[in-house]
PDB file of C-alpha atoms in Angstrom:
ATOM      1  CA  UNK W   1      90.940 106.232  76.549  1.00  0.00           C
ATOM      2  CA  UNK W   2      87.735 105.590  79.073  1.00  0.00           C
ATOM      3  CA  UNK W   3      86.157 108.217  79.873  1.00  0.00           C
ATOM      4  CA  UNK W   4      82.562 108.357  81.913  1.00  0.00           C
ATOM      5  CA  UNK W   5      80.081 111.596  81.144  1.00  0.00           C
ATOM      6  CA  UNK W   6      77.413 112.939  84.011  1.00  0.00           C
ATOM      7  CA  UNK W   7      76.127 115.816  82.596  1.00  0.00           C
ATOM      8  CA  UNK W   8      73.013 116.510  85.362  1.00  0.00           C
ATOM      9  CA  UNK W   9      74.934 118.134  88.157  1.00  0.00           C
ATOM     10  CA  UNK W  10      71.710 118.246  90.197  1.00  0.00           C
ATOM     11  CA  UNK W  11      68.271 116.758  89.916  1.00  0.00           C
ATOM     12  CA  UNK W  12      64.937 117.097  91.637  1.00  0.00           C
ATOM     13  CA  UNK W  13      62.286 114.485  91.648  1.00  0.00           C
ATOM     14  CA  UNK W  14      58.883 114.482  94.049  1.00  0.00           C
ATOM     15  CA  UNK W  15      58.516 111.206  96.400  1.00  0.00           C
ATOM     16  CA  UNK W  16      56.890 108.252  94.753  1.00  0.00           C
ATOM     17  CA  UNK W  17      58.142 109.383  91.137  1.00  0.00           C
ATOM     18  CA  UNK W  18      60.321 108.308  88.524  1.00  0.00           C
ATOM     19  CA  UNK W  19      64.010 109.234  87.980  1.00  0.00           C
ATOM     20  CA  UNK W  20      66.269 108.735  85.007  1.00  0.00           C
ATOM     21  CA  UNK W  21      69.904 109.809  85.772  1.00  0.00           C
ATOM     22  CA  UNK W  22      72.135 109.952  82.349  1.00  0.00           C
ATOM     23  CA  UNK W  23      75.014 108.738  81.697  1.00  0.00           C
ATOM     24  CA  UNK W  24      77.497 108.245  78.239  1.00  0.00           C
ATOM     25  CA  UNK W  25      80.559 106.544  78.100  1.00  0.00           C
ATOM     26  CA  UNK W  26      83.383 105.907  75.332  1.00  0.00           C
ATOM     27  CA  UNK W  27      85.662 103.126  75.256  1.00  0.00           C
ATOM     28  CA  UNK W  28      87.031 101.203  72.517  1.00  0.00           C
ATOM     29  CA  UNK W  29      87.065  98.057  74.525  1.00  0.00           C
ATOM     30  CA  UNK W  30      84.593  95.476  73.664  1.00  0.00           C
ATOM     31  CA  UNK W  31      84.236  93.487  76.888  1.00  0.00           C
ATOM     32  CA  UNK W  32      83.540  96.442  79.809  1.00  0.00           C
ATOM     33  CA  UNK W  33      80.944  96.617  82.637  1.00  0.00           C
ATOM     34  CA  UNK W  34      78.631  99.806  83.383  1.00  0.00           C
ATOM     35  CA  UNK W  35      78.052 100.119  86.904  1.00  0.00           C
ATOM     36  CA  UNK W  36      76.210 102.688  89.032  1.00  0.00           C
ATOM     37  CA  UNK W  37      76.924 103.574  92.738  1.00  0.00           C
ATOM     38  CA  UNK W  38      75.015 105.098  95.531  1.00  0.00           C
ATOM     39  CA  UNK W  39      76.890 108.034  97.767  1.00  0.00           C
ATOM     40  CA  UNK W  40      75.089 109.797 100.528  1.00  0.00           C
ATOM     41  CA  UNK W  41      76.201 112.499 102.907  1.00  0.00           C
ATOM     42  CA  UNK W  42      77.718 109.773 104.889  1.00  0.00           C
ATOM     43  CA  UNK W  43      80.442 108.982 102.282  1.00  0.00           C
ATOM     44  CA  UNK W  44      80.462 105.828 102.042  1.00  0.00           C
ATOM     45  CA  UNK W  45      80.185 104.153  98.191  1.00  0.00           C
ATOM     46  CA  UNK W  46      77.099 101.414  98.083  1.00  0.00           C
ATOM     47  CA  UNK W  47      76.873  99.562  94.759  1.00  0.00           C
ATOM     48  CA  UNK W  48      73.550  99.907  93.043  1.00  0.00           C
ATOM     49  CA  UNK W  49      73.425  97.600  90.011  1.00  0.00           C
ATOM     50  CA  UNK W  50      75.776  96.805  87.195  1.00  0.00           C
ATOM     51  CA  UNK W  51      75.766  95.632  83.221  1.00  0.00           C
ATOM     52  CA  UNK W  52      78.093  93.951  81.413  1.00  0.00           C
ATOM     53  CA  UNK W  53      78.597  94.909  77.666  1.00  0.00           C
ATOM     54  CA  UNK W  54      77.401  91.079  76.482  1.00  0.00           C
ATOM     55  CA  UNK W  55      74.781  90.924  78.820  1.00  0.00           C
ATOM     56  CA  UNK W  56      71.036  91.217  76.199  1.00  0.00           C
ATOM     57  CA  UNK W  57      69.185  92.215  79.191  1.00  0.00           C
ATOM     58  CA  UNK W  58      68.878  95.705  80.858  1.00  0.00           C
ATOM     59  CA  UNK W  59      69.779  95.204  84.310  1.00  0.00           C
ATOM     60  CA  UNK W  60      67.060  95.319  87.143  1.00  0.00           C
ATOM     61  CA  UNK W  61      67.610  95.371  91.134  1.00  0.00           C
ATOM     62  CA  UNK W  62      64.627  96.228  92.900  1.00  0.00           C
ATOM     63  CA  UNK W  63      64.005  99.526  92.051  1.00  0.00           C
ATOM     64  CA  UNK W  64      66.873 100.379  89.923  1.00  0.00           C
ATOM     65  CA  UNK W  65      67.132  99.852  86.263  1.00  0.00           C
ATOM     66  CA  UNK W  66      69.891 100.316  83.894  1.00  0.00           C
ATOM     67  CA  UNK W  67      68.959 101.191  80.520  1.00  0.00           C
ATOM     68  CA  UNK W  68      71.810 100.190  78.668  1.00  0.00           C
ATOM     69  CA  UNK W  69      71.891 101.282  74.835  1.00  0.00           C
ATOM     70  CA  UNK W  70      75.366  99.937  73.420  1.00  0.00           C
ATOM     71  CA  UNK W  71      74.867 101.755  70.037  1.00  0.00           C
ATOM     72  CA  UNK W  72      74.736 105.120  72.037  1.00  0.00           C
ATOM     73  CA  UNK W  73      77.174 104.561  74.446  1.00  0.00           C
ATOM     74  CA  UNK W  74      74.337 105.242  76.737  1.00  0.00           C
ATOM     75  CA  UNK W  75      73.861 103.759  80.944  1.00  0.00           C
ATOM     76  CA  UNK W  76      71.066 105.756  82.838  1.00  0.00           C
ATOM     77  CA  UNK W  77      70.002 104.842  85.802  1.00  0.00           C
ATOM     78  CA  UNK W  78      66.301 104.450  86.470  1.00  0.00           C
ATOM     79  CA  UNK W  79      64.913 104.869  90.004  1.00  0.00           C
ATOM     80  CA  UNK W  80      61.010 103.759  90.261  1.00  0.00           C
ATOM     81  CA  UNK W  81      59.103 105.504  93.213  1.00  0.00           C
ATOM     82  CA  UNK W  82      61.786 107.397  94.765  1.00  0.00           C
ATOM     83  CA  UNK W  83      61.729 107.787  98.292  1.00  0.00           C
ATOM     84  CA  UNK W  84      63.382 110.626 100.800  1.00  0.00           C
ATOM     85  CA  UNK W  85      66.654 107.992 101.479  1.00  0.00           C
ATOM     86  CA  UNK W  86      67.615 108.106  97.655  1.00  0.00           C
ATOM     87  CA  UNK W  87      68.274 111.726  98.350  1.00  0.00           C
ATOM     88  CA  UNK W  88      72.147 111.444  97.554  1.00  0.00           C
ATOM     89  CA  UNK W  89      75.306 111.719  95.056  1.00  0.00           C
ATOM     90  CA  UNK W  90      74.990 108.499  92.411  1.00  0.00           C
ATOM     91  CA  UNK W  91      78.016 107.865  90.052  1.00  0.00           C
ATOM     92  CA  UNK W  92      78.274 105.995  86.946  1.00  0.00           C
ATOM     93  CA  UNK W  93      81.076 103.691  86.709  1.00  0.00           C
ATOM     94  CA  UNK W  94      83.351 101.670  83.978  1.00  0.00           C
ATOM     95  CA  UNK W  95      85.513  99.067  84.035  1.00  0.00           C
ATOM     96  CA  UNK W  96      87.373  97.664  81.100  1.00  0.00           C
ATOM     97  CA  UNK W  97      88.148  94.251  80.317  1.00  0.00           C
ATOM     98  CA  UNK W  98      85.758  92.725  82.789  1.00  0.00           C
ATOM     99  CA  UNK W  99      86.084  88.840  82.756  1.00  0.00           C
ATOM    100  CA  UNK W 100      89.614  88.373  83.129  1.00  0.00           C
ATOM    101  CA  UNK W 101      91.503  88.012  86.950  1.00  0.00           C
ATOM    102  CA  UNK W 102      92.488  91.653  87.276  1.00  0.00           C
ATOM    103  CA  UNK W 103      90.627  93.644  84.092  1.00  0.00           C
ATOM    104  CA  UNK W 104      91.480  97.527  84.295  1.00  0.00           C
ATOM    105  CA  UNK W 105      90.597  99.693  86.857  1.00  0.00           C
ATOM    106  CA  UNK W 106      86.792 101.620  87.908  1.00  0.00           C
ATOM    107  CA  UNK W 107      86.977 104.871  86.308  1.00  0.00           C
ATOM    108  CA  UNK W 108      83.785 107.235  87.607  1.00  0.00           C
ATOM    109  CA  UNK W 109      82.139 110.056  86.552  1.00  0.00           C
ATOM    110  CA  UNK W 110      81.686 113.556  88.069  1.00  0.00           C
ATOM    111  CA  UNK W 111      78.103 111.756  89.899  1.00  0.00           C
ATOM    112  CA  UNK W 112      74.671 113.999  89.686  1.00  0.00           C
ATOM    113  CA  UNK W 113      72.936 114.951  93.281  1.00  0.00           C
ATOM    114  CA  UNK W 114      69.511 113.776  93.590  1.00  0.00           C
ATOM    115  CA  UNK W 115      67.386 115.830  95.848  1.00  0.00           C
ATOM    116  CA  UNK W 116      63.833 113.717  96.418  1.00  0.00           C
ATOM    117  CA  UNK W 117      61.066 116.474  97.390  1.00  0.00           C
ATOM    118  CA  UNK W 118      58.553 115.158 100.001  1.00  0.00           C
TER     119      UNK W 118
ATOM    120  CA  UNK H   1      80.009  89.193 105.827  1.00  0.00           C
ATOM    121  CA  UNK H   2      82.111  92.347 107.322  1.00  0.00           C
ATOM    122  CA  UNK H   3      82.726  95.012 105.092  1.00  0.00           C
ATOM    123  CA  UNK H   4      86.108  96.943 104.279  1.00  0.00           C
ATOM    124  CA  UNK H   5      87.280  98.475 107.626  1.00  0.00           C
ATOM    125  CA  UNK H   6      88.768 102.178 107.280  1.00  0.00           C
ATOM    126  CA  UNK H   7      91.053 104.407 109.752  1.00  0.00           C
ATOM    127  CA  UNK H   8      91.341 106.960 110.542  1.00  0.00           C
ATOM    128  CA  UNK H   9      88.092 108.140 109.630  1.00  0.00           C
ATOM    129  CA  UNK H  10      88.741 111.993 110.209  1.00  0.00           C
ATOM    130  CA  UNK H  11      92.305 113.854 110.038  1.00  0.00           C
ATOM    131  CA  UNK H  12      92.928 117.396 110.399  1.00  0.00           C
ATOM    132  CA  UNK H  13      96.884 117.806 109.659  1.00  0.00           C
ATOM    133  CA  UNK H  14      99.448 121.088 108.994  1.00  0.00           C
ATOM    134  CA  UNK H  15     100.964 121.252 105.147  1.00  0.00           C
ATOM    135  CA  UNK H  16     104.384 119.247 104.992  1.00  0.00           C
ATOM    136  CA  UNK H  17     103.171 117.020 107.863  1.00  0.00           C
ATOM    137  CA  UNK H  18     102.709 113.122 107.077  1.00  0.00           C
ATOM    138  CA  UNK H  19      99.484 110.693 107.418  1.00  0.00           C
ATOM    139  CA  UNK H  20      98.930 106.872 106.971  1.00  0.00           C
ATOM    140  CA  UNK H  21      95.507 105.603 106.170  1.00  0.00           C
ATOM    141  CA  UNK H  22      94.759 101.908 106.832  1.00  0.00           C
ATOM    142  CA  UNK H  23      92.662  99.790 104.938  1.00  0.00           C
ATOM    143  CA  UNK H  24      91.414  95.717 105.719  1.00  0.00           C
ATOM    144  CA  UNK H  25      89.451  94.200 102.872  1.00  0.00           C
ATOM    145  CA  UNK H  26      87.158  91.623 103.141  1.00  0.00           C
ATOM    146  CA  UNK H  27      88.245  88.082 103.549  1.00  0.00           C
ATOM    147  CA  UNK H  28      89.470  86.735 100.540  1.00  0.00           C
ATOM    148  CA  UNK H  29      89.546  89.792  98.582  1.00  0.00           C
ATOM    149  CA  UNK H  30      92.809  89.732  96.656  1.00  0.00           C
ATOM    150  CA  UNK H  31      92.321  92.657  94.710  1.00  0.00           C
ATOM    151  CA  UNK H  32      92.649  95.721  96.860  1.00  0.00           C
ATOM    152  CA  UNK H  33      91.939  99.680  95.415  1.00  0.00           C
ATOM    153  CA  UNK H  34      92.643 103.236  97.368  1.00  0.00           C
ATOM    154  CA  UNK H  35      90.735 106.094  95.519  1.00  0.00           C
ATOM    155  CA  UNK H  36      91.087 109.593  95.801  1.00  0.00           C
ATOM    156  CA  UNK H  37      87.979 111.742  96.229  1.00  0.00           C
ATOM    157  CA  UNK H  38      88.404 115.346  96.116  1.00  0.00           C
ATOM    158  CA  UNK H  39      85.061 117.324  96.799  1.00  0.00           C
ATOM    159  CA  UNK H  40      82.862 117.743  94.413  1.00  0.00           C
ATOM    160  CA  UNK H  41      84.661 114.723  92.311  1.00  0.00           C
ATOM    161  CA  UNK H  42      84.169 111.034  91.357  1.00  0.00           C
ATOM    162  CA  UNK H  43      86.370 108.852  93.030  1.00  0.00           C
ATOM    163  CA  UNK H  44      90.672 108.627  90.518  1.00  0.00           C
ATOM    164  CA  UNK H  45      92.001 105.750  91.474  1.00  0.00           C
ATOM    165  CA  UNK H  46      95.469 105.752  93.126  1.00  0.00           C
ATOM    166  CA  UNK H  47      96.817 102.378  93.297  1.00  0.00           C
ATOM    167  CA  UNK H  48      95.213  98.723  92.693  1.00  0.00           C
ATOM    168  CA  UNK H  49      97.001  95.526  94.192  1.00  0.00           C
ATOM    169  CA  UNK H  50      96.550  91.773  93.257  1.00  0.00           C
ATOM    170  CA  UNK H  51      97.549  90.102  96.532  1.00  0.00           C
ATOM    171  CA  UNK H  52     100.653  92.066  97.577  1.00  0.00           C
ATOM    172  CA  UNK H  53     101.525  92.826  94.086  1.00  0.00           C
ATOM    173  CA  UNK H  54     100.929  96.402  92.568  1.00  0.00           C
ATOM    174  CA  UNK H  55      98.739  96.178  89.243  1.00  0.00           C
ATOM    175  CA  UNK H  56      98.064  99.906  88.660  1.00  0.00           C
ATOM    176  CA  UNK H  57     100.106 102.981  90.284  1.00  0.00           C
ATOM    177  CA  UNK H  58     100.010 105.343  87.101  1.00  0.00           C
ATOM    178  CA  UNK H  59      98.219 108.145  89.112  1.00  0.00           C
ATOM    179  CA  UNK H  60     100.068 107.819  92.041  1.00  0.00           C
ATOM    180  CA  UNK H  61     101.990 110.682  92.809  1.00  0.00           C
ATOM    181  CA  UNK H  62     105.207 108.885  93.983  1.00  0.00           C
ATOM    182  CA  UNK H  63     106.673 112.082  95.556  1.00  0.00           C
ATOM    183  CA  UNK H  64     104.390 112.047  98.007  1.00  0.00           C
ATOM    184  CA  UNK H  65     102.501 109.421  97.850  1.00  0.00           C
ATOM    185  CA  UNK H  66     103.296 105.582  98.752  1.00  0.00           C
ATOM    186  CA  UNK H  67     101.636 102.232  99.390  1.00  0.00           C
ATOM    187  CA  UNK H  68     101.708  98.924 100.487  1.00  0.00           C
ATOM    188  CA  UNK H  69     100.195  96.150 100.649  1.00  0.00           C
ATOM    189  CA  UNK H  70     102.914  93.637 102.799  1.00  0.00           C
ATOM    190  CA  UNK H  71     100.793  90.381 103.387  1.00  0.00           C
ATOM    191  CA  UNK H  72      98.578  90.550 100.603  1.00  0.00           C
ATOM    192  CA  UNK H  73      95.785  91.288 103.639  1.00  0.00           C
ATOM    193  CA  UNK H  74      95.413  94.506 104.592  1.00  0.00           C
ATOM    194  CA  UNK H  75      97.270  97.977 103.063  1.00  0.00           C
ATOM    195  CA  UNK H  76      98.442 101.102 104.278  1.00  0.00           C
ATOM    196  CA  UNK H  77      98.440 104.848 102.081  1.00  0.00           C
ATOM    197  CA  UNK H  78     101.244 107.569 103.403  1.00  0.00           C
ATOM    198  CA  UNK H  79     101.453 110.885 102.473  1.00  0.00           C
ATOM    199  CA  UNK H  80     104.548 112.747 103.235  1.00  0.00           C
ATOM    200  CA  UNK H  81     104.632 115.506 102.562  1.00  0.00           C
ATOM    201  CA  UNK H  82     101.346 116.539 102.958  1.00  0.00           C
ATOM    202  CA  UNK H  83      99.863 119.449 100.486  1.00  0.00           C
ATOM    203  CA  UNK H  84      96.654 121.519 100.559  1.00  0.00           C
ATOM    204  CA  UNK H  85      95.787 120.049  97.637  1.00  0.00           C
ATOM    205  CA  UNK H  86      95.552 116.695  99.107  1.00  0.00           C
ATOM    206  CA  UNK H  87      92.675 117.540 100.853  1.00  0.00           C
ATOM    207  CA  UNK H  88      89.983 114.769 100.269  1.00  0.00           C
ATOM    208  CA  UNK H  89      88.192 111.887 101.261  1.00  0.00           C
ATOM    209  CA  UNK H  90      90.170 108.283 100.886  1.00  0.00           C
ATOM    210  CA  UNK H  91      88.548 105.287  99.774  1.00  0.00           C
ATOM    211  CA  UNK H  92      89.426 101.887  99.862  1.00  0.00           C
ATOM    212  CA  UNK H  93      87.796  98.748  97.955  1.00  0.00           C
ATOM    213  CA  UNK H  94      88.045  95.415  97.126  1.00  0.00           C
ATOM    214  CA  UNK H  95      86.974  92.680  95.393  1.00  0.00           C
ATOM    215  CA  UNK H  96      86.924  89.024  94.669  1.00  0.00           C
ATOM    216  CA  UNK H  97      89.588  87.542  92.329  1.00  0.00           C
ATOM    217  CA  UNK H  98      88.339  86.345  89.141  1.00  0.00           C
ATOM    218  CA  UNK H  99      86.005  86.917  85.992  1.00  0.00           C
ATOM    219  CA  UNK H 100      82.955  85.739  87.560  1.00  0.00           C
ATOM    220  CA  UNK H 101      79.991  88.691  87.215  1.00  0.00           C
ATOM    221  CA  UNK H 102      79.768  88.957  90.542  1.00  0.00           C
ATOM    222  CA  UNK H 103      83.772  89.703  90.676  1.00  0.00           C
ATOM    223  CA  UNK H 104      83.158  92.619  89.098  1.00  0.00           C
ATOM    224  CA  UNK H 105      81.477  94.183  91.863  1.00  0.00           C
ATOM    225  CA  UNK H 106      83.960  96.685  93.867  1.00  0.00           C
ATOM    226  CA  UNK H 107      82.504  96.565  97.904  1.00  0.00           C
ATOM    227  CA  UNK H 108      84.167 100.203  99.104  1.00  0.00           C
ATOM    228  CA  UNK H 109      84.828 101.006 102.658  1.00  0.00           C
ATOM    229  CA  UNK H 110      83.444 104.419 104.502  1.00  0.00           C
ATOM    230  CA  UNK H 111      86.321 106.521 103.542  1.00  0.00           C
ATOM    231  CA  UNK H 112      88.935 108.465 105.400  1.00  0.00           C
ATOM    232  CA  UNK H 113      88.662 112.267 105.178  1.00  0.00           C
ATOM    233  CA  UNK H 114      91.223 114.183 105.182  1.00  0.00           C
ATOM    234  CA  UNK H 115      92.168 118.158 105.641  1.00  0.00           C
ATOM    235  CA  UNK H 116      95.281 119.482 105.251  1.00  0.00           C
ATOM    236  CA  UNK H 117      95.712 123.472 106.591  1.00  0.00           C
TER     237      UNK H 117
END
């Protein structure tokens, strides 16, 4: 079965610093896409950047980075310079079977707050 | 492009009562998603449609719980009865069809919260 691991419940990081939030997955599927998503207090879910398991790459976007690491089952999430706004919940994400018309559902994680100290 | 339109956004209710939630995707989104987020919790999906067809109810709680999806447009989540333990936010998303990357890609609306006394 899928199953998505957060194990920071909380971080700190000082303004204009570098982040890495962790994140381990399992899933026996060969063909699956990582995926990372941005919650603050407002509620609403904003997609950050996402990986697919074929893709040689890591993924950039901006200031986000994935640093993907198939042999660990390993997706963290890199912020560069943080600023105040990325002060917010961020979840890691799965989905199995990506490629085909309906592939198998977004499973999360339990997310990690990230507090960014001025 | 709009995004995925929510409402109610806020819903104070009694135990045993019943609520609807509404949900319009964005145009041409045929794959359609509610989520369950209780605080302090990653989204658990509830139901997925293709079009008007359900792909994925397994966590559903079909006691309680229903869905629909009519016109393959926009969808509407019921709970009835309500329980204390239903107390959480409710998101919807969607998605292009397909297994292009950018399919992949789940756009969520702002949720609908939800607190049952």
């Amino acid at each position: 079965a899928q199953k998505i691991t957060q194990t920071q419940p909380g971080m700190f990081v000082q303004e204009k610093e570098a982040v890495t939030l962790d994140c381990t997955y399992d899933t026996s599927d060969q063909s699956y896409g990582l995926f990372w998503y941005k919650q603050p207090s407002s509620g609403e879910m904003i997609f950050l950047i996402y990986q697919g398991s074929y893709d040689e790459q890591n993924a950039t976007e901006g200031r986000y980075s994935l640093n993907f690491q198939k042999a660990r089952k390993s997706a963290n999430l890199v912020i560069s310079a943080s600023q105040l706004g990325d002060s917010a919940m961020y979840f890691c994400a799965m989905r199995e079977d990506v490629g085909y018309n309906q592939g198998g559902k977004l499973i999360f994680g339990q997310g990690t707050e990230l507090s960014v100290k001025p | 492009e709009a995004g995925v339109a929510q409402s109610p956004r806020y819903k104070i209710i009694e135990k045993r009562q019943s609520v609807a939630f509404w949900c319009n995707p964005i145009s041409g989104h045929a794959t359609l998603y509610w989520y369950q987020q209780i605080l302090g919790q990653g989204p658990k999906l509830l139901i997925q449609f293709q079009n008007n067809g359900v792909v994925d109810d397994s966590q559903l709680p079909k006691d309680r719980f229903s869905a629909e999806r009519l016109k393959g447009v926009d969808s509407t989540l019921k709970i009835q009865p309500a329980k204390l333990e239903d107390s959480a936010v409710y998101l919807c998303a969607s998605r292009v069809p397909g297994g292009l990357r950018e399919a992949n890609v789940l756009t969520f609306g702002a949720g609908s919260r939800l607190t049952v006394l």
